Short mmCIF file of C-alpha atoms in Angstrom, two decimals:
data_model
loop_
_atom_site.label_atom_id
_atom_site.label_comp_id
_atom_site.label_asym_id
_atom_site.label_seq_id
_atom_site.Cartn_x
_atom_site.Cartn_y
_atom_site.Cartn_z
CA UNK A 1 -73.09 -72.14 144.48
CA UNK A 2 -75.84 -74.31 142.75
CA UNK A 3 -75.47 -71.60 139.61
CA UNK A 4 -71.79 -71.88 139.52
CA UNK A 5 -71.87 -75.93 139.33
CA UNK A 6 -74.77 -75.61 136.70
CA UNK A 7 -72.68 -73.40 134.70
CA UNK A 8 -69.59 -75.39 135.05
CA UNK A 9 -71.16 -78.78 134.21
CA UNK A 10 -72.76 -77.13 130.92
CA UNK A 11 -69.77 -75.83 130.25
CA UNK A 12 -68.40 -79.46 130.64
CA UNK A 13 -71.26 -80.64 128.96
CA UNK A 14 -70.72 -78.76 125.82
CA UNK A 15 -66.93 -79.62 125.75
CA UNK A 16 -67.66 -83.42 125.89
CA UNK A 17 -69.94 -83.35 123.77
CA UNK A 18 -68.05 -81.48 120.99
CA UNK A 19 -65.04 -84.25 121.73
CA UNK A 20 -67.59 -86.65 121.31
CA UNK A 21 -69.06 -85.17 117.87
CA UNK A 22 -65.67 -84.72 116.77
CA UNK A 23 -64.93 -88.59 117.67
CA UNK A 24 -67.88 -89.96 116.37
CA UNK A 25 -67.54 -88.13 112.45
CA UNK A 26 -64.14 -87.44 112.10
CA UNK A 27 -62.37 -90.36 113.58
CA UNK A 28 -64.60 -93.18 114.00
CA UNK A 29 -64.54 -95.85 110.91
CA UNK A 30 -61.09 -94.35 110.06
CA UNK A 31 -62.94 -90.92 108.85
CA UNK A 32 -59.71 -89.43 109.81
CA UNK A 33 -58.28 -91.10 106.83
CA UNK A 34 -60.56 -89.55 104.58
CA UNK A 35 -59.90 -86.09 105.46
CA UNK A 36 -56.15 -86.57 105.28
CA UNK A 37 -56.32 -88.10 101.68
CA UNK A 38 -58.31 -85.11 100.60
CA UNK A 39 -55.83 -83.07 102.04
CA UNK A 40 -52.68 -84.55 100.18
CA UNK A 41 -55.12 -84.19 96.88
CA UNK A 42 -55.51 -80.79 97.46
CA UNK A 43 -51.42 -80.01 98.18
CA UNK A 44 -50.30 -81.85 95.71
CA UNK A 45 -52.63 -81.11 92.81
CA UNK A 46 -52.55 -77.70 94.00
CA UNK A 47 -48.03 -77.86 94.08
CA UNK A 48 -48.49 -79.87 90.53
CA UNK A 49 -50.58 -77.17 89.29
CA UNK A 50 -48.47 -74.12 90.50
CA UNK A 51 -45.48 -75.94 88.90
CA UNK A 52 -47.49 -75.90 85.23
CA UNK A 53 -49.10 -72.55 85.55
CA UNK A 54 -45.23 -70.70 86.83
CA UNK A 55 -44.44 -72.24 83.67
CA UNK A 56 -47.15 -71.32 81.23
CA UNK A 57 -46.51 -67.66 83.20
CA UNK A 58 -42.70 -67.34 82.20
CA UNK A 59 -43.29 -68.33 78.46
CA UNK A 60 -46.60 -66.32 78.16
CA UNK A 61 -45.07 -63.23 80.17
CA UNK A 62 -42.23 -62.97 77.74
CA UNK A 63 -44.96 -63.19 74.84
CA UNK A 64 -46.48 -60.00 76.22
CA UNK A 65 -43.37 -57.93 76.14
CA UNK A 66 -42.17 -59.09 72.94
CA UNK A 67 -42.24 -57.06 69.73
CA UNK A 68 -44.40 -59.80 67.87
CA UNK A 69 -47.92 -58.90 67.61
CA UNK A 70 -48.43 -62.35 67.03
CA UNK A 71 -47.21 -63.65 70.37
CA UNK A 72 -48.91 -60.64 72.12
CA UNK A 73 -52.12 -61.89 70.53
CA UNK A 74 -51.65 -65.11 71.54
CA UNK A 75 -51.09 -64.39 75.16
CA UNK A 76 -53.63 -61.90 75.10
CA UNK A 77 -56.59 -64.25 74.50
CA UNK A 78 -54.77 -66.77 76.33
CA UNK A 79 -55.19 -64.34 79.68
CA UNK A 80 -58.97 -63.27 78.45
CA UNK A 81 -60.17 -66.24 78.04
CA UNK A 82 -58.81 -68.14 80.98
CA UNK A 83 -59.70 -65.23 83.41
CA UNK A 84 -63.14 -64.33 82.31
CA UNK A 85 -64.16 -68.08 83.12
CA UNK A 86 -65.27 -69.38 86.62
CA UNK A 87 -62.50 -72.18 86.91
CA UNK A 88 -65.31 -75.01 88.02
CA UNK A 89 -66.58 -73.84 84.44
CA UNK A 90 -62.78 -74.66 83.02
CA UNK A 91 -62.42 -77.49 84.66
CA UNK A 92 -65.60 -79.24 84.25
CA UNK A 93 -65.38 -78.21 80.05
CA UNK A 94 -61.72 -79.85 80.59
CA UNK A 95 -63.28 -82.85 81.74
CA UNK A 96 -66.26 -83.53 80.44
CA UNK A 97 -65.78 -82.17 76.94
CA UNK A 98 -61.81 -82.56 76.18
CA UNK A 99 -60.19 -85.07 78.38
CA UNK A 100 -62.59 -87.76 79.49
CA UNK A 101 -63.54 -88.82 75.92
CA UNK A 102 -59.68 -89.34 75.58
CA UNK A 103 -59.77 -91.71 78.57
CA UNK A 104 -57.65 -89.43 80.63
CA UNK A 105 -57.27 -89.67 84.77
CA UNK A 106 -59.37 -86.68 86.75
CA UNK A 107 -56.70 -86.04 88.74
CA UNK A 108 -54.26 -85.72 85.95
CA UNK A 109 -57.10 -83.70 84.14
CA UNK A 110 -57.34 -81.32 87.49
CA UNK A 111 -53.86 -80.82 87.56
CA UNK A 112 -53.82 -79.56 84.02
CA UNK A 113 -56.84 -77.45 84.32
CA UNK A 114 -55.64 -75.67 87.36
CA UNK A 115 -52.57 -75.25 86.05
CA UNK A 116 -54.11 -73.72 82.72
CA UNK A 117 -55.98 -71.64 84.93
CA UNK A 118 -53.44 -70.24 87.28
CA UNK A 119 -51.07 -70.08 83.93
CA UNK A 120 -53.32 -67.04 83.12
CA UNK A 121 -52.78 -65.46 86.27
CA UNK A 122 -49.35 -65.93 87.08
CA UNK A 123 -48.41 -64.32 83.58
CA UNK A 124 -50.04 -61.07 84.67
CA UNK A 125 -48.12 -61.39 87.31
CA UNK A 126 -44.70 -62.17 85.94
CA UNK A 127 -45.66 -59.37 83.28
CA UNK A 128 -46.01 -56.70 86.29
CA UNK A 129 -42.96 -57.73 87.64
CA UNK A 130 -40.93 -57.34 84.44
CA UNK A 131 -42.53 -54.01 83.18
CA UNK A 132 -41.83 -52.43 86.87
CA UNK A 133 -38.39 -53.12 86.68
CA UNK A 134 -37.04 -49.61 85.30
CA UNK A 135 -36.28 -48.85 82.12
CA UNK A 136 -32.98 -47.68 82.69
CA UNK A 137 -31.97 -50.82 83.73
CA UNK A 138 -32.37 -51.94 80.36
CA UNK A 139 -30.85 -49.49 78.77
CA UNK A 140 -27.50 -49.93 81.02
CA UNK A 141 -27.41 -53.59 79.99
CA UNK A 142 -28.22 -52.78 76.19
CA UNK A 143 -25.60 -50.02 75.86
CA UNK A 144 -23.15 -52.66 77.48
CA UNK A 145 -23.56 -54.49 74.18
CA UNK A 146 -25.83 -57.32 76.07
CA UNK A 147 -28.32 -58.60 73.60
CA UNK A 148 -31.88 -58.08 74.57
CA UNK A 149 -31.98 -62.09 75.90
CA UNK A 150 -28.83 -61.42 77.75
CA UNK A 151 -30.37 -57.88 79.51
CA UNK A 152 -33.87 -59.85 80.56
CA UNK A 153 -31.86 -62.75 81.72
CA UNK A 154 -29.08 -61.07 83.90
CA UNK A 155 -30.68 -57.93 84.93
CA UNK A 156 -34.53 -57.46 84.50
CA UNK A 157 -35.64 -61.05 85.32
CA UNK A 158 -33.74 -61.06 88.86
CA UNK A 159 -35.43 -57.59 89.63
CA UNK A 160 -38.84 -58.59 88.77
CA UNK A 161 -38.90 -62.11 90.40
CA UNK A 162 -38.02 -60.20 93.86
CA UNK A 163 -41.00 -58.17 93.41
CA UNK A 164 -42.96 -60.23 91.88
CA UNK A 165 -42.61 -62.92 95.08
CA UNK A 166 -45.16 -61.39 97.09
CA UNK A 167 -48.16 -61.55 94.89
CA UNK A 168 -46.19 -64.73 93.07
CA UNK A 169 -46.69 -66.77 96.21
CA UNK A 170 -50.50 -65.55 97.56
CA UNK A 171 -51.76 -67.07 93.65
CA UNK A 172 -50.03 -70.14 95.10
CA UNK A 173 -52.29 -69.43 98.07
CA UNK A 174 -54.86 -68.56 96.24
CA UNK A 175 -54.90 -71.66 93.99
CA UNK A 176 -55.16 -73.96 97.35
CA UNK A 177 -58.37 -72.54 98.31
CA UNK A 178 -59.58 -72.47 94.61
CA UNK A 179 -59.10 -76.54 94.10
CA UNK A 180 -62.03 -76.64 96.56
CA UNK A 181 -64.24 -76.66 93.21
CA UNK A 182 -62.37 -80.29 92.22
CA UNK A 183 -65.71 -81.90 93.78
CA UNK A 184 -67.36 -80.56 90.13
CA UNK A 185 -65.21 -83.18 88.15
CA UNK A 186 -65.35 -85.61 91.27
CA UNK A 187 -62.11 -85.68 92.60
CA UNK A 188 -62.16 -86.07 96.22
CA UNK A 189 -60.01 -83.18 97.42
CA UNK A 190 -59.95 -81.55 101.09
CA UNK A 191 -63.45 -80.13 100.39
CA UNK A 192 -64.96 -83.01 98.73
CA UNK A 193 -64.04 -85.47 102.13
CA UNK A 194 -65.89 -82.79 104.63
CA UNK A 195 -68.53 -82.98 102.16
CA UNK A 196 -69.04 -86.92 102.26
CA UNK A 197 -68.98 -86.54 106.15
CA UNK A 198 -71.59 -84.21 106.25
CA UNK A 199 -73.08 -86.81 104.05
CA UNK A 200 -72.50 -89.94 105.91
CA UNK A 201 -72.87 -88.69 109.69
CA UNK A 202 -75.97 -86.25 109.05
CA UNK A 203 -73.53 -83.70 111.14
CA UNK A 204 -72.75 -80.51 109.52
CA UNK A 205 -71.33 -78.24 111.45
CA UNK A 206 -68.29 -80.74 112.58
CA UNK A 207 -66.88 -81.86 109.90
CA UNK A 208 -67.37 -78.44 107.70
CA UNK A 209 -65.28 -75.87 110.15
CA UNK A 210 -63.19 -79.02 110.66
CA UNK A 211 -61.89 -78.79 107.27
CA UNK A 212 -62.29 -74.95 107.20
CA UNK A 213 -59.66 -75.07 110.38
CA UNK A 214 -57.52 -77.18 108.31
CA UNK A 215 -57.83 -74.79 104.98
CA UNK A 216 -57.04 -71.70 107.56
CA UNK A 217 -54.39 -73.27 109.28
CA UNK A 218 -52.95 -74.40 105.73
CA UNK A 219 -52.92 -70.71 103.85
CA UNK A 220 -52.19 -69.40 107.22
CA UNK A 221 -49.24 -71.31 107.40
CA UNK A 222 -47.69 -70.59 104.19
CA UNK A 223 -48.31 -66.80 104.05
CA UNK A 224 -46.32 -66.48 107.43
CA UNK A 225 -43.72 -68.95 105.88
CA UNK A 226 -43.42 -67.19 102.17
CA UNK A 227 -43.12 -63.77 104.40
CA UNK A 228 -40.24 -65.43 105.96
CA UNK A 229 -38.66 -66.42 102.89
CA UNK A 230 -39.64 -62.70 101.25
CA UNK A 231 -37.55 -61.03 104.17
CA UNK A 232 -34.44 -63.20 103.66
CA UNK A 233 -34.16 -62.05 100.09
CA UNK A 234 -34.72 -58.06 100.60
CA UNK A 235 -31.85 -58.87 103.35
CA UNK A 236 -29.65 -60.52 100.56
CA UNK A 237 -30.13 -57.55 98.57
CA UNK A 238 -28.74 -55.23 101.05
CA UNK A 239 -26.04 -57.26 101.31
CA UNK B 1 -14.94 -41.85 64.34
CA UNK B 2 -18.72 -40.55 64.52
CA UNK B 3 -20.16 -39.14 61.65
CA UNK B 4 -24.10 -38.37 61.52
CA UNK B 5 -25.89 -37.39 58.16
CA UNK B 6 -29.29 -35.47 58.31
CA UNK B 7 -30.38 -37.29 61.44
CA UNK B 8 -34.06 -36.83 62.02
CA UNK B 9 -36.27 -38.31 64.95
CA UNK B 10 -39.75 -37.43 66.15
CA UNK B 11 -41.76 -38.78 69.16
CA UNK B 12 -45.21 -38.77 68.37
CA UNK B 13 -45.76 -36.07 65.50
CA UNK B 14 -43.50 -34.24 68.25
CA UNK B 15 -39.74 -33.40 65.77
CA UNK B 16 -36.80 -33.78 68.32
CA UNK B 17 -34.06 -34.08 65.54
CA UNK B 18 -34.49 -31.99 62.37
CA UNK B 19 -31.81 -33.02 60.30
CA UNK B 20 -28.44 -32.94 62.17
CA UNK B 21 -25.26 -33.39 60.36
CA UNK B 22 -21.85 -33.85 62.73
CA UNK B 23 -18.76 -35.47 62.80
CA UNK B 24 -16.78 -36.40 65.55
CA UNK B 25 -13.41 -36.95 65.87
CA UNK B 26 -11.25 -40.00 67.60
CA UNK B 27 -10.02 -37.72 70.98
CA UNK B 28 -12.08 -34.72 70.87
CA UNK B 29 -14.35 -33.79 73.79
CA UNK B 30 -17.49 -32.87 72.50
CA UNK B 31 -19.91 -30.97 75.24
CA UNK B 32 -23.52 -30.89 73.95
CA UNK B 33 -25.77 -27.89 75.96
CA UNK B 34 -29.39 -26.37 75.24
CA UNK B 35 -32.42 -25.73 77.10
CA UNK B 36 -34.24 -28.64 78.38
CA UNK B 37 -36.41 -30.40 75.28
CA UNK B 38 -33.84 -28.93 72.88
CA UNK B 39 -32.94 -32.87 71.36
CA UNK B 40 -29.42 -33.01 73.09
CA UNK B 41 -30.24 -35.95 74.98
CA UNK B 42 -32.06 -37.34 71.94
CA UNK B 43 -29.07 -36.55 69.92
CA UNK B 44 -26.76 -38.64 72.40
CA UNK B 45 -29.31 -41.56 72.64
CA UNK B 46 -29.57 -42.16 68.71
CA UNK B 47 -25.23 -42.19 68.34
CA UNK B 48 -26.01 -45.79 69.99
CA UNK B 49 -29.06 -46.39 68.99
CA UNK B 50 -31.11 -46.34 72.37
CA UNK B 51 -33.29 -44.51 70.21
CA UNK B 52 -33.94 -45.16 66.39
CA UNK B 53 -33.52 -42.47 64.20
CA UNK B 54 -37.01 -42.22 61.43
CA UNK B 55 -34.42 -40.98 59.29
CA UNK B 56 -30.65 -40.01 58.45
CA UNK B 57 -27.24 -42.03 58.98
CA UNK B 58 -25.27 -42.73 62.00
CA UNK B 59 -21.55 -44.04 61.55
CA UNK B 60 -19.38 -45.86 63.60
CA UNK B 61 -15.74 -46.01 62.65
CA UNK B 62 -16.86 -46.88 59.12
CA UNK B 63 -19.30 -48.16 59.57
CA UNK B 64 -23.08 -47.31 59.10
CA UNK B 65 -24.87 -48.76 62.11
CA UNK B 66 -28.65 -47.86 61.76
CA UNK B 67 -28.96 -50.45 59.12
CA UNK B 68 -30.37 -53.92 59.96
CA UNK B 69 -26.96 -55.57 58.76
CA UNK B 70 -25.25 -53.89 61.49
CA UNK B 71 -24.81 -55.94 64.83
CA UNK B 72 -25.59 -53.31 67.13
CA UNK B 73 -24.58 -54.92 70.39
CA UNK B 74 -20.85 -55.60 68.64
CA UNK B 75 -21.21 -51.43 68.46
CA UNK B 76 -22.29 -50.84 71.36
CA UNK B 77 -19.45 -52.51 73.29
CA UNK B 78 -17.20 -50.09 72.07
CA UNK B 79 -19.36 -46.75 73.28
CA UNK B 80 -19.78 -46.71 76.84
CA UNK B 81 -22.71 -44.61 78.21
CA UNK B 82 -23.27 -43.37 81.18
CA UNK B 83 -26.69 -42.26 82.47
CA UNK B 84 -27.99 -39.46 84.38
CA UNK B 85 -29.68 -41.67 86.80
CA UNK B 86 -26.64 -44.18 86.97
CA UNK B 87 -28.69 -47.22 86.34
CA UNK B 88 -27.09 -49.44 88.06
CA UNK B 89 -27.67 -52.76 88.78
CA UNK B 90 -29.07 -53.29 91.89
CA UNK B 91 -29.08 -56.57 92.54
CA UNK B 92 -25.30 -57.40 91.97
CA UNK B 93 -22.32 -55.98 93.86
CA UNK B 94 -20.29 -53.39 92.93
CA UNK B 95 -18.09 -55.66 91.38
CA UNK B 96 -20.25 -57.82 89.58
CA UNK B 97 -21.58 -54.55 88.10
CA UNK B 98 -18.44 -54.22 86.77
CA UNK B 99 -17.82 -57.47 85.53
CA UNK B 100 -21.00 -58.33 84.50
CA UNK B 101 -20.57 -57.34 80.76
CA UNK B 102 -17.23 -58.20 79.97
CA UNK B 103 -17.63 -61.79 81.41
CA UNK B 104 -21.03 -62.10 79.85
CA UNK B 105 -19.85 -60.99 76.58
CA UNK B 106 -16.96 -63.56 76.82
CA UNK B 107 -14.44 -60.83 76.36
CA UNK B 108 -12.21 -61.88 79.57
CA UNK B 109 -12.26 -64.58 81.99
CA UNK B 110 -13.85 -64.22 85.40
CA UNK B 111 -10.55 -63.26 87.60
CA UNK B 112 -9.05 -61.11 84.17
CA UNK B 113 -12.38 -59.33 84.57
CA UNK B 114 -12.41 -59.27 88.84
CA UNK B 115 -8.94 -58.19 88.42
CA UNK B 116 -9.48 -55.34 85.78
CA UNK B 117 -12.44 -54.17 88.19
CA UNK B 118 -10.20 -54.03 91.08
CA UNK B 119 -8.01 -51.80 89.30
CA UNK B 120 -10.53 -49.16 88.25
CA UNK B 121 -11.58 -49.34 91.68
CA UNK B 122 -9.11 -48.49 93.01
CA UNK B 123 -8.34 -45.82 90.32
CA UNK B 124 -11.49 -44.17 91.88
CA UNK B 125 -10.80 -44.86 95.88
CA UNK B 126 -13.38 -47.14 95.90
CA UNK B 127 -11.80 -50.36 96.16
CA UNK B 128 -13.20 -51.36 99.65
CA UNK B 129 -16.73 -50.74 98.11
CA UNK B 130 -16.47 -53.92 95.56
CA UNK B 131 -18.75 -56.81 97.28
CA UNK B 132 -21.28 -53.80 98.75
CA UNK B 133 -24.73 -53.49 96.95
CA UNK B 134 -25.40 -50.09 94.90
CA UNK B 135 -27.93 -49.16 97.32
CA UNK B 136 -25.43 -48.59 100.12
CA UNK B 137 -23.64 -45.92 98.04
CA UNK B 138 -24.36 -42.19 97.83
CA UNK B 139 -25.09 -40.62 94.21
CA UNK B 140 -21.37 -39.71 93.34
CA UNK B 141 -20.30 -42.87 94.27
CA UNK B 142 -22.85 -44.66 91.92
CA UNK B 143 -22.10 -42.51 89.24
CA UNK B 144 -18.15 -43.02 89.36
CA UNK B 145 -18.90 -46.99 89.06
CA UNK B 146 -21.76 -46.72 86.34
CA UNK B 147 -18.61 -44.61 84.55
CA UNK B 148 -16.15 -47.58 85.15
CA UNK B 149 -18.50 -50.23 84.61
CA UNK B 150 -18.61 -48.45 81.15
CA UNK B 151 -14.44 -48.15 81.22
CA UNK B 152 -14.35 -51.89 81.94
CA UNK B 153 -15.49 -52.55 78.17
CA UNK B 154 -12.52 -50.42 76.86
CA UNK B 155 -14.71 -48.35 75.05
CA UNK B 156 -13.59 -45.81 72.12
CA UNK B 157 -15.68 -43.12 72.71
CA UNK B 158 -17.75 -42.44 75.76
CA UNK B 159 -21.04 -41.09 75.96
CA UNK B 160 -22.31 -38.83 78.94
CA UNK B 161 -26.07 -38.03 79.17
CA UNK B 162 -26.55 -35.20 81.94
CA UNK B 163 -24.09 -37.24 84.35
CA UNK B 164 -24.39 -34.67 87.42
CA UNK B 165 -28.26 -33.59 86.97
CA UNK B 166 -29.27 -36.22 89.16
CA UNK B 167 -26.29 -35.16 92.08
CA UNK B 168 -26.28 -33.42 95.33
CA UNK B 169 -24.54 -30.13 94.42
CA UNK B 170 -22.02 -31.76 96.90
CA UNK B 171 -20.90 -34.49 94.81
CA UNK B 172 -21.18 -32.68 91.52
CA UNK B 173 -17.07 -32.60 91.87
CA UNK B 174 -16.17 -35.65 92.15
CA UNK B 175 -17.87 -37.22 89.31
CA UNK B 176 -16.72 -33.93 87.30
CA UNK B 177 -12.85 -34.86 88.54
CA UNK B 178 -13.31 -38.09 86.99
CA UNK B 179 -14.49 -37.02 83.68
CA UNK B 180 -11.84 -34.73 83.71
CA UNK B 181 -9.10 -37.48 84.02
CA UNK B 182 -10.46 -39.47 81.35
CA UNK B 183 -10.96 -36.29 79.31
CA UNK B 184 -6.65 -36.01 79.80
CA UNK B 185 -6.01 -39.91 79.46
CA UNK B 186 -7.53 -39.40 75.61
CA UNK B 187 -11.18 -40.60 75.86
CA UNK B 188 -12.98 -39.77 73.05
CA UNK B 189 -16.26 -38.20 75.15
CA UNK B 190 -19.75 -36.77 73.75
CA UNK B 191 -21.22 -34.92 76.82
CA UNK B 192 -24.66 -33.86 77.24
CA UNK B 193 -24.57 -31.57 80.33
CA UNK B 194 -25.52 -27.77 82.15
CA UNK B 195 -22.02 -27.90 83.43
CA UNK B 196 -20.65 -24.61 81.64
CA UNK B 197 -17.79 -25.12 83.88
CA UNK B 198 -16.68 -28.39 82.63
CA UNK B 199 -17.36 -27.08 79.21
CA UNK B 200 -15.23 -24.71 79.27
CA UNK B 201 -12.48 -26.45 80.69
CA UNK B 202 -12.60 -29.70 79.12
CA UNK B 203 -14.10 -29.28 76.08
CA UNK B 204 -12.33 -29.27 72.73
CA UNK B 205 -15.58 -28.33 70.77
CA UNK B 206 -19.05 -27.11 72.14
CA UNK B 207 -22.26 -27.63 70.33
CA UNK B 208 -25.57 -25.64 71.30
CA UNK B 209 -28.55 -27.34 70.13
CA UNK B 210 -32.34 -25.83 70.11
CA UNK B 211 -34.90 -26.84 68.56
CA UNK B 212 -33.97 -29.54 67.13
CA UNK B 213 -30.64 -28.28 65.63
CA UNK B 214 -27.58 -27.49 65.98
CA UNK B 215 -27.20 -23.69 65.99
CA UNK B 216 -23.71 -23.01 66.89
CA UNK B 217 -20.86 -24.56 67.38
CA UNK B 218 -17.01 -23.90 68.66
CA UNK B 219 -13.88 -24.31 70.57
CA UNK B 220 -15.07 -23.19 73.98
CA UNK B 221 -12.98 -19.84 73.75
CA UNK B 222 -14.82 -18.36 71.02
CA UNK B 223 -18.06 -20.20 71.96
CA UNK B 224 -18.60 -19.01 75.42
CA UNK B 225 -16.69 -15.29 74.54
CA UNK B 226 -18.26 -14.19 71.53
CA UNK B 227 -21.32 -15.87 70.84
CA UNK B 228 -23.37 -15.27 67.38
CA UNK B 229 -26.37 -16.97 67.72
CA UNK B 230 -29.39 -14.85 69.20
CA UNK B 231 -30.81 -18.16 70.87
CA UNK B 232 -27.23 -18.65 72.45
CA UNK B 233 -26.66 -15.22 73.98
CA UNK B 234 -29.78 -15.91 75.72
CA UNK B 235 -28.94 -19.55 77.11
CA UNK B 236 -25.66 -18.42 78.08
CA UNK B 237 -27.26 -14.88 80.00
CA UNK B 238 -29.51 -17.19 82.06
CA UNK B 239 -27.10 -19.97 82.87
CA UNK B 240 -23.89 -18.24 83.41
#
C-alpha cells in the first residue's frame, strides 16, 4: 500500500510541480503576453513573406520557361544565389549591410528578406509545376490559335497550380519554422520570446518545448488543414 | 489551299524532312502512311507550324506562313488538329473544352459558343456528357470531342495525327465513323494514320512517306492495287 501512495504522490508531485513551473515562467508577470506577441510576429511576417515570395515565384517561374536567355539568366542566379545562402546569412546581410543604413524597420526588413528568400524557392516550385503539365496540352491550345499567353493562362497555369499545391503550401510551412532565425536581426519572433524566458527565469526546459508545442501544434495544424483544402480541389476536378 | 516547297526539318543532326514538295487541295482527303520514324507525323506538325521547318515554304491559302510577318495563331484558327493522345483539357468540362477557344479568341459570344457546342454534341450522341470532366470519358469518347473542339473553330482543313493509335481496338470505329462523316460533309482532311482501311475508303489521294520523302503517291485504287515503289510493296505486305 505504502508503495502505491509513494508512487501516486510523486506522480502528483511531478504534475504540480510542472503546473507550477509552467505558472511561474510562462504566465507570471504577463510572460504569457510575450509568447503570444512572438507568435503573431512569426504568422504574420511569415503570411507577409509568403505573399512576396508567391509573387517573386510567378514572375521568376515564367522567366525560366521563356525563350529569352536573358530572363533565364536572370532567374537563374536569382535561384543560385538565394538558395546557396543560409537565410540568417540573407537576412542579417539585408539588415546590417542594405537596409539599416537606409533607416528601414526590422520587421519590414524581415518581411522582405524572407520573402526574397522563399521567392527563390517557390519559383522552383511554380517552374515544376508548369514544366509537368504535358506538352500536349500546349500544343491543343496553340493549334486552337491561342497565343502562347493565352495557352499558359487558360490551360497550363490551372494544371500546374493543382499540382503544384502540395509542395506550394509545405514552403509556406516550411517558411514558419525558418523565421525562427529572426532573433539574428533582433526581431522578437516566437523563438526569440522562449529565448528571453529561458533568459529571465533561469528555466530551460519550460519555456523551450513550450514554444516547440506551439511551433508543432502550428505546422501541424496547417498541413492537416492545406490537405483538406488539397482534397476539395482533386474532388472539383472530377467533377 | 496547302502548298509546301522543299520542306526540310532535322532534330538534332537527325533529317526528318528532306525536301518535300506537295500541294493540297480545298476538299481532298489526303491519308499520309509510312513506317514509324518515316517524317509523316513531322510532315503534319510543320503544315501548322507545331514544328518549325530549318528550311522550305509552307502556304496557307496564299499565304506563306513560316515567315515572321505571318500571324500564326490567325492561321492556326483555321486548321484544326487533332492529336493522337486527344489532349484534352482536363481541367474544364466537356463543354468548356469546346468553347474555350472560340470565346477566348472573341470569335462568338459565350451562349453563341455554348449553343454551337451543344449542337456538335449532339451531332456525336454526346450531348448529356457536356458539364462532365474529360477524365470520366473512355478514349473514343475523348477523341470525338478533341475532333469537335477542333470543328467548333470552323476550320478549313483539318489535320489528323495518328487519331486511333492511342484507342482500344474497340473504339477504333467510332472515331473512324466520325472522320468519315466529315470526310462526306467536305472537310478538307490531312491524315496521318495505319488505318489502311480508312485509306482506302476515304481517301481521295494517298501519300507514302519513308525516309524522309515522299515516295509514292495516288488515288487509293491504284495506290493500294498496283504499287511501284519497292519500299511500298513492303509496307503494304506487312500491314495488310
Amino acid at each position: 500500500m505504502d508503495f502505491f501512495m509513494d508512487f501516486f504522490g510523486s506522480i502528483g508531485a511531478f504534475f504540480s510541480g510542472v503546473a507550477s513551473d509552467f505558472y511561474q515562467t510562462m504566465i507570471k508577470d504577463g510572460r504569457w503576453l510575450l509568447v503570444a506577441e512572438g507568435l503573431w510576429t512569426t504568422i504574420y511576417i511569415a503570411v507577409c513573406a509568403v505573399l512576396i515570395g508567391t509573387v517573386i515565384g510567378c514572375l521568376l517561374a515564367l522567366c525560366k520557361i521563356s525563350k529569352s536567355r536573358f530572363l533565364r539568366g536572370i532567374a537563374n542566379v536569382y535561384t543560385t544565389i538565394i538558395r546557396g545562402i543560409p537565410l540568417a546569412t540573407q537576412l542579417m546581410i539585408f539588415y546590417f549591410v542594405i537596409f539599416a543604413p537606409m533607416g528601414m524597420d526590422r520587421h519590414l526588413v524581415a518581411i522582405i528578406g524572407c520573402g526574397i528568400n522563399s521567392g527563390a524557392y517557390v519559383t522552383e516550385i511554380f517552374r515544376a509545376g508548369i514544366q509537368g503539365v504535358d506538352i500536349g496540352q500546349t500544343e491543343a491550345g496553340r493549334s486552337l490559335g491561342l497565343s502562347r499567353l493565352q495557352t499558359m493562362w487558360r490551360i497550363v497555369i490551372p494544371q500546374a497550380v493543382k499540382t503544384a499545391l502540395p509542395t506550394y503550401t509545405s514552403e509556406f510551412i516550411a517558411l514558419i519554422k525558418e523565421t525562427s532565425v529572426l532573433s539574428f536581426i533582433a526581431v522578437m519572433d516566437l523563438n526569440k520570446a522562449g529565448d528571453m524566458i529561458r533568459n529571465a527565469t533561469y528555466n530551460a526546459w519550460m519555456p523551450l518545448l513550450s514554444i516547440a508545442a506551439i511551433y508543432l501544434l502550428l505546422t501541424f495544424g496547417l498541413t492537416k488543414l492545406f490537405a483538406i483544402l488539397e482534397r476539395r480541389l482533386a474532388r472539383s476536378d472530377r467533377g | 489551299m496547302i502548298e509546301v516547297k522543299g520542306l526540310v526539318k532535322s532534330f538534332d543532326g537527325n533529317i526528318v524532312l528532306n525536301g518535300i514538295s506537295e500541294h493540297i487541295e480545298k476538299g481532298e482527303k489526303v491519308v499520309i502512311i509510312g513506317p514509324s520514324g518515316s517524317g509523316k507525323s513531322t510532315f503534319l506538325r510543320c503544315l501548322n507550324l507545331l514544328e518549325t521547318p530549318d528550311a522550305g515554304e509552307i502556304w496557307f491559302e496564299g499565304e506563306q506562313i513560316n515567315t515572321k510577318k505571318c500571324n500564326i495563331n490567325r492561321v492556326r484558327r483555321k486548321m484544326g488538329m487533332v492529336f493522337q493522345h486527344f489532349n484534352l483539357f482536363p481541367h474544364l468540362t466537356v463543354l468548356q473544352n469546346i468553347t474555350l477557344a472560340p470565346t477566348l479568341l472573341k470569335l462568338q459570344g459565350k451562349a453563341e459558343a455554348e449553343q454551337n457546342a451543344k449542337r456538335l454534341l449532339a451531332r456525336i450522341g454526346l450531348l448529356d456528357k457536356a458539364d462532365t470532366y474529360p477524365n470520366m470519358l473512355s478514349g473514343g469518347q475523348k477523341q470525338r470531342i478533341a475532333i469537335v473542339r477542333s470543328l467548333a473553330m470552323n476550320p478549313d482543313v483539318m489535320l489528323f495525327d495518328e487519331p486511333t493509335s492511342a484507342l482500344d481496338p474497340e473504339m477504333v470505329g467510332e472515331v473512324l465513323e466520325l472522320m468519315k462523316e466529315l470526310a462526306d460533309d467536305g472537310m478538307t482532311m490531312v491524315v496521318v494514320t495505319h488505318e489502311i482501311g480508312f485509306a482506302r475508303e476515304v481517301a481521295t489521294r494517298v501519300l507514302f512517306m519513308d525516309g524522309g520523302q515522299i515516295l509514292e503517291q495516288g488515288a487509293p485504287q491504284i495506290f493500294f492495287e498496283n504499287p511501284e515503289n519497292e519500299r511500298l510493296r513492303d509496307f503494304l505486305s506487312k500491314v495488310l
